[in-house]
Amino acid sequence: MNYSAIKNCDIANGFGVRVSLFVSGCTHHCKNCFNKETWDFASGEPFTKETEEDIIKMMEPSYIDGLSLLGGEPMEKVNQKGLLPFIKKVKEHYPDKNIWCYTGYLYEDLLPGGKVHTCETDELLSLIDILVDGEFKEELYSIMLKFRGSSNQRVIDLNKTRETGEIVLFLQ
């Protein structure tokens, strides 16, 4: 897996101050995507053990609320395989910090039988607190939306969704 950027002290991609990891590779190719340079799976830098350690160190300060996964597309099958061991380490180091994941896939696509469900998906989803799902749709874009670009995208509270068995939105 490659990554295109890491942002320390990001306040745009989830509540609070966050570290954000932008993975490389995306097959959605949404019209007017804000991050087209991440579409190529080979772009950016290799995601190494040193990269993991750097991010874990960046998350150490108490003012860092959590980690956000963006892209590219974190839930592409190859990226799930690369992210799962890392996210497990993050949760081991910081069990009280939350993880947000932005994906162009729908939550339903990630469930068993869904088009991007892999042997890693269930465990990866179990470690994610908030999932922002759905492709960016330029015609549904609004600057009034919190933590998403278009109104078709959902901000899903995965913890409550797991508890209830039904999708629970974090923000409406």
mmCIF file of C-alpha atoms in Angstrom:
data_model
loop_
_atom_site.group_PDB
_atom_site.id
_atom_site.type_symbol
_atom_site.label_atom_id
_atom_site.label_comp_id
_atom_site.label_asym_id
_atom_site.label_seq_id
_atom_site.Cartn_x
_atom_site.Cartn_y
_atom_site.Cartn_z
ATOM 1 C CA MET A 1 0.000 0.000 0.000
ATOM 2 C CA ASN A 2 1.115 3.540 -0.729
ATOM 3 C CA TYR A 3 0.038 6.818 0.797
ATOM 4 C CA SER A 4 -0.002 10.298 -0.665
ATOM 5 C CA ALA A 5 -0.019 12.461 2.465
ATOM 6 C CA ILE A 6 -0.174 12.562 6.238
ATOM 7 C CA LYS A 7 -1.617 15.628 7.919
ATOM 8 C CA ASN A 8 -0.844 16.333 11.543
ATOM 9 C CA CYS A 9 -3.277 18.616 13.395
ATOM 10 C CA ASP A 10 -6.070 18.305 10.807
ATOM 11 C CA ILE A 11 -9.391 19.885 11.841
ATOM 12 C CA ALA A 12 -11.333 19.326 8.606
ATOM 13 C CA ASN A 13 -11.774 15.549 8.483
ATOM 14 C CA GLY A 14 -13.601 14.655 11.690
ATOM 15 C CA PHE A 15 -14.318 16.177 15.077
ATOM 16 C CA GLY A 16 -11.451 17.700 17.003
ATOM 17 C CA VAL A 17 -7.791 17.745 16.089
ATOM 18 C CA ARG A 18 -6.753 14.680 14.136
ATOM 19 C CA VAL A 19 -3.980 12.989 12.261
ATOM 20 C CA SER A 20 -5.147 12.193 8.714
ATOM 21 C CA LEU A 21 -3.713 9.514 6.457
ATOM 22 C CA PHE A 22 -4.429 9.811 2.728
ATOM 23 C CA VAL A 23 -3.910 6.408 1.120
ATOM 24 C CA SER A 24 -3.168 5.992 -2.590
ATOM 25 C CA GLY A 25 -5.475 4.238 -4.997
ATOM 26 C CA CYS A 26 -9.088 4.816 -5.946
ATOM 27 C CA THR A 27 -11.295 3.327 -8.640
ATOM 28 C CA HIS A 28 -14.281 5.673 -8.133
ATOM 29 C CA HIS A 29 -12.839 8.648 -10.043
ATOM 30 C CA CYS A 30 -15.603 10.999 -8.861
ATOM 31 C CA LYS A 31 -16.151 14.053 -11.064
ATOM 32 C CA ASN A 32 -14.246 17.015 -9.587
ATOM 33 C CA CYS A 33 -12.702 14.930 -6.820
ATOM 34 C CA PHE A 34 -10.727 17.136 -4.438
ATOM 35 C CA ASN A 35 -7.841 14.665 -4.392
ATOM 36 C CA LYS A 36 -7.354 13.252 -7.925
ATOM 37 C CA GLU A 37 -3.630 12.830 -7.367
ATOM 38 C CA THR A 38 -4.427 9.892 -5.058
ATOM 39 C CA TRP A 39 -6.258 7.824 -7.692
ATOM 40 C CA ASP A 40 -3.092 6.001 -8.800
ATOM 41 C CA PHE A 41 -2.281 3.075 -6.498
ATOM 42 C CA ALA A 42 1.447 3.578 -7.201
ATOM 43 C CA SER A 43 1.489 7.291 -6.374
ATOM 44 C CA GLY A 44 2.998 8.680 -3.216
ATOM 45 C CA GLU A 45 5.269 6.775 -0.875
ATOM 46 C CA PRO A 46 5.284 3.183 0.387
ATOM 47 C CA PHE A 47 3.461 2.745 3.705
ATOM 48 C CA THR A 48 6.222 1.268 5.866
ATOM 49 C CA LYS A 49 6.699 0.306 9.518
ATOM 50 C CA GLU A 50 8.502 3.655 9.922
ATOM 51 C CA THR A 51 5.445 5.449 8.532
ATOM 52 C CA GLU A 52 3.251 3.595 11.029
ATOM 53 C CA GLU A 53 5.564 4.583 13.885
ATOM 54 C CA ASP A 54 5.579 8.217 12.748
ATOM 55 C CA ILE A 55 1.767 8.364 12.740
ATOM 56 C CA ILE A 56 1.511 6.670 16.132
ATOM 57 C CA LYS A 57 3.964 9.234 17.509
ATOM 58 C CA MET A 58 1.964 12.094 15.936
ATOM 59 C CA MET A 59 -1.138 10.811 17.740
ATOM 60 C CA GLU A 60 0.510 10.841 21.174
ATOM 61 C CA PRO A 61 -0.419 14.382 22.340
ATOM 62 C CA SER A 62 -3.595 14.531 24.397
ATOM 63 C CA TYR A 63 -5.055 17.220 22.102
ATOM 64 C CA ILE A 64 -5.152 14.728 19.196
ATOM 65 C CA ASP A 65 -8.654 13.238 19.180
ATOM 66 C CA GLY A 66 -8.034 10.497 16.648
ATOM 67 C CA LEU A 67 -7.089 9.308 13.200
ATOM 68 C CA SER A 68 -8.901 9.898 9.906
ATOM 69 C CA LEU A 69 -8.444 7.599 6.903
ATOM 70 C CA LEU A 70 -8.981 9.169 3.505
ATOM 71 C CA GLY A 71 -7.649 8.832 0.036
ATOM 72 C CA GLY A 72 -7.699 7.734 -2.533
ATOM 73 C CA GLU A 73 -9.923 5.024 -1.170
ATOM 74 C CA PRO A 74 -9.126 3.335 2.160
ATOM 75 C CA MET A 75 -11.667 0.574 1.501
ATOM 76 C CA GLU A 76 -10.244 -0.605 -1.815
ATOM 77 C CA LYS A 77 -9.471 -4.292 -1.282
ATOM 78 C CA VAL A 78 -5.691 -3.860 -1.420
ATOM 79 C CA ASN A 79 -5.832 -0.907 0.995
ATOM 80 C CA GLN A 80 -7.946 -2.836 3.510
ATOM 81 C CA LYS A 81 -5.194 -5.447 3.644
ATOM 82 C CA GLY A 82 -2.586 -2.749 4.278
ATOM 83 C CA LEU A 83 -4.630 -0.777 6.799
ATOM 84 C CA LEU A 84 -5.905 -3.538 9.087
ATOM 85 C CA PRO A 85 -2.629 -4.332 10.911
ATOM 86 C CA PHE A 86 -1.900 -0.621 11.278
ATOM 87 C CA ILE A 87 -5.345 0.260 12.660
ATOM 88 C CA LYS A 88 -5.025 -2.593 15.150
ATOM 89 C CA LYS A 89 -1.765 -1.007 16.380
ATOM 90 C CA VAL A 90 -3.397 2.412 16.611
ATOM 91 C CA LYS A 91 -6.228 0.992 18.751
ATOM 92 C CA GLU A 92 -3.721 -0.861 20.965
ATOM 93 C CA HIS A 93 -1.782 2.361 21.590
ATOM 94 C CA TYR A 94 -4.786 4.675 21.826
ATOM 95 C CA PRO A 95 -7.966 2.779 22.720
ATOM 96 C CA ASP A 96 -9.761 6.020 23.660
ATOM 97 C CA LYS A 97 -9.009 7.881 20.433
ATOM 98 C CA ASN A 98 -11.498 7.525 17.608
ATOM 99 C CA ILE A 99 -11.030 6.515 13.995
ATOM 100 C CA TRP A 100 -12.930 8.057 11.107
ATOM 101 C CA CYS A 101 -12.872 6.521 7.625
ATOM 102 C CA TYR A 102 -13.986 8.236 4.430
ATOM 103 C CA THR A 103 -15.043 5.869 1.654
ATOM 104 C CA GLY A 104 -16.765 6.236 -1.674
ATOM 105 C CA TYR A 105 -18.324 2.821 -1.151
ATOM 106 C CA LEU A 106 -21.619 2.481 0.641
ATOM 107 C CA TYR A 107 -21.604 0.787 4.028
ATOM 108 C CA GLU A 108 -23.703 -1.974 2.475
ATOM 109 C CA ASP A 109 -20.888 -2.643 -0.065
ATOM 110 C CA LEU A 110 -18.590 -3.431 2.868
ATOM 111 C CA LEU A 111 -20.866 -6.013 4.486
ATOM 112 C CA PRO A 112 -20.619 -9.751 3.768
ATOM 113 C CA GLY A 113 -21.674 -10.307 0.171
ATOM 114 C CA GLY A 114 -20.886 -6.678 -0.714
ATOM 115 C CA LYS A 115 -18.694 -5.837 -3.671
ATOM 116 C CA VAL A 116 -15.607 -4.879 -1.634
ATOM 117 C CA HIS A 117 -16.014 -7.192 1.343
ATOM 118 C CA THR A 118 -12.798 -9.113 2.025
ATOM 119 C CA CYS A 119 -11.531 -11.293 4.841
ATOM 120 C CA GLU A 120 -10.196 -8.062 6.442
ATOM 121 C CA THR A 121 -13.350 -5.929 6.157
ATOM 122 C CA ASP A 122 -15.295 -7.044 9.228
ATOM 123 C CA GLU A 123 -12.355 -6.618 11.587
ATOM 124 C CA LEU A 124 -11.393 -3.306 10.006
ATOM 125 C CA LEU A 125 -14.953 -1.987 10.377
ATOM 126 C CA SER A 126 -14.986 -3.150 14.012
ATOM 127 C CA LEU A 127 -12.087 -0.762 14.686
ATOM 128 C CA ILE A 128 -13.646 2.255 12.929
ATOM 129 C CA ASP A 129 -15.892 4.564 14.936
ATOM 130 C CA ILE A 130 -17.282 6.835 12.208
ATOM 131 C CA LEU A 131 -17.711 5.922 8.539
ATOM 132 C CA VAL A 132 -18.406 8.607 5.958
ATOM 133 C CA ASP A 133 -19.751 6.663 2.985
ATOM 134 C CA GLY A 134 -20.826 7.293 -0.598
ATOM 135 C CA GLU A 135 -19.179 8.739 -3.664
ATOM 136 C CA PHE A 136 -18.803 12.501 -3.969
ATOM 137 C CA LYS A 137 -21.503 13.812 -6.329
ATOM 138 C CA GLU A 138 -20.764 17.278 -7.634
ATOM 139 C CA GLU A 139 -24.448 18.053 -8.254
ATOM 140 C CA LEU A 140 -25.161 17.374 -4.549
ATOM 141 C CA TYR A 141 -22.219 19.443 -3.258
ATOM 142 C CA SER A 142 -22.876 21.938 -0.462
ATOM 143 C CA ILE A 143 -20.536 23.938 1.753
ATOM 144 C CA MET A 144 -23.198 23.663 4.483
ATOM 145 C CA LEU A 145 -22.540 19.968 5.039
ATOM 146 C CA LYS A 146 -20.357 18.923 7.955
ATOM 147 C CA PHE A 147 -17.527 16.467 7.267
ATOM 148 C CA ARG A 148 -18.786 15.479 3.813
ATOM 149 C CA GLY A 149 -18.859 17.016 0.382
ATOM 150 C CA SER A 150 -22.238 16.000 -1.040
ATOM 151 C CA SER A 151 -25.650 15.354 0.486
ATOM 152 C CA ASN A 152 -25.784 11.713 -0.636
ATOM 153 C CA GLN A 153 -22.895 10.886 1.688
ATOM 154 C CA ARG A 154 -23.728 9.585 5.152
ATOM 155 C CA VAL A 155 -21.809 10.072 8.393
ATOM 156 C CA ILE A 156 -22.464 6.765 10.154
ATOM 157 C CA ASP A 157 -21.835 6.063 13.829
ATOM 158 C CA LEU A 158 -20.516 2.521 13.489
ATOM 159 C CA ASN A 159 -20.489 1.891 17.251
ATOM 160 C CA LYS A 160 -24.239 2.574 17.520
ATOM 161 C CA THR A 161 -24.860 0.793 14.227
ATOM 162 C CA ARG A 162 -23.203 -2.339 15.631
ATOM 163 C CA GLU A 163 -25.240 -2.036 18.859
ATOM 164 C CA THR A 164 -28.615 -1.639 17.147
ATOM 165 C CA GLY A 165 -28.097 -3.663 13.982
ATOM 166 C CA GLU A 166 -29.422 -0.708 11.973
ATOM 167 C CA ILE A 167 -27.571 2.205 10.397
ATOM 168 C CA VAL A 168 -27.361 5.086 12.882
ATOM 169 C CA LEU A 169 -26.317 8.427 11.461
ATOM 170 C CA PHE A 170 -23.849 10.515 13.436
ATOM 171 C CA LEU A 171 -24.812 13.684 11.583
ATOM 172 C CA GLN A 172 -27.935 14.295 9.553
#
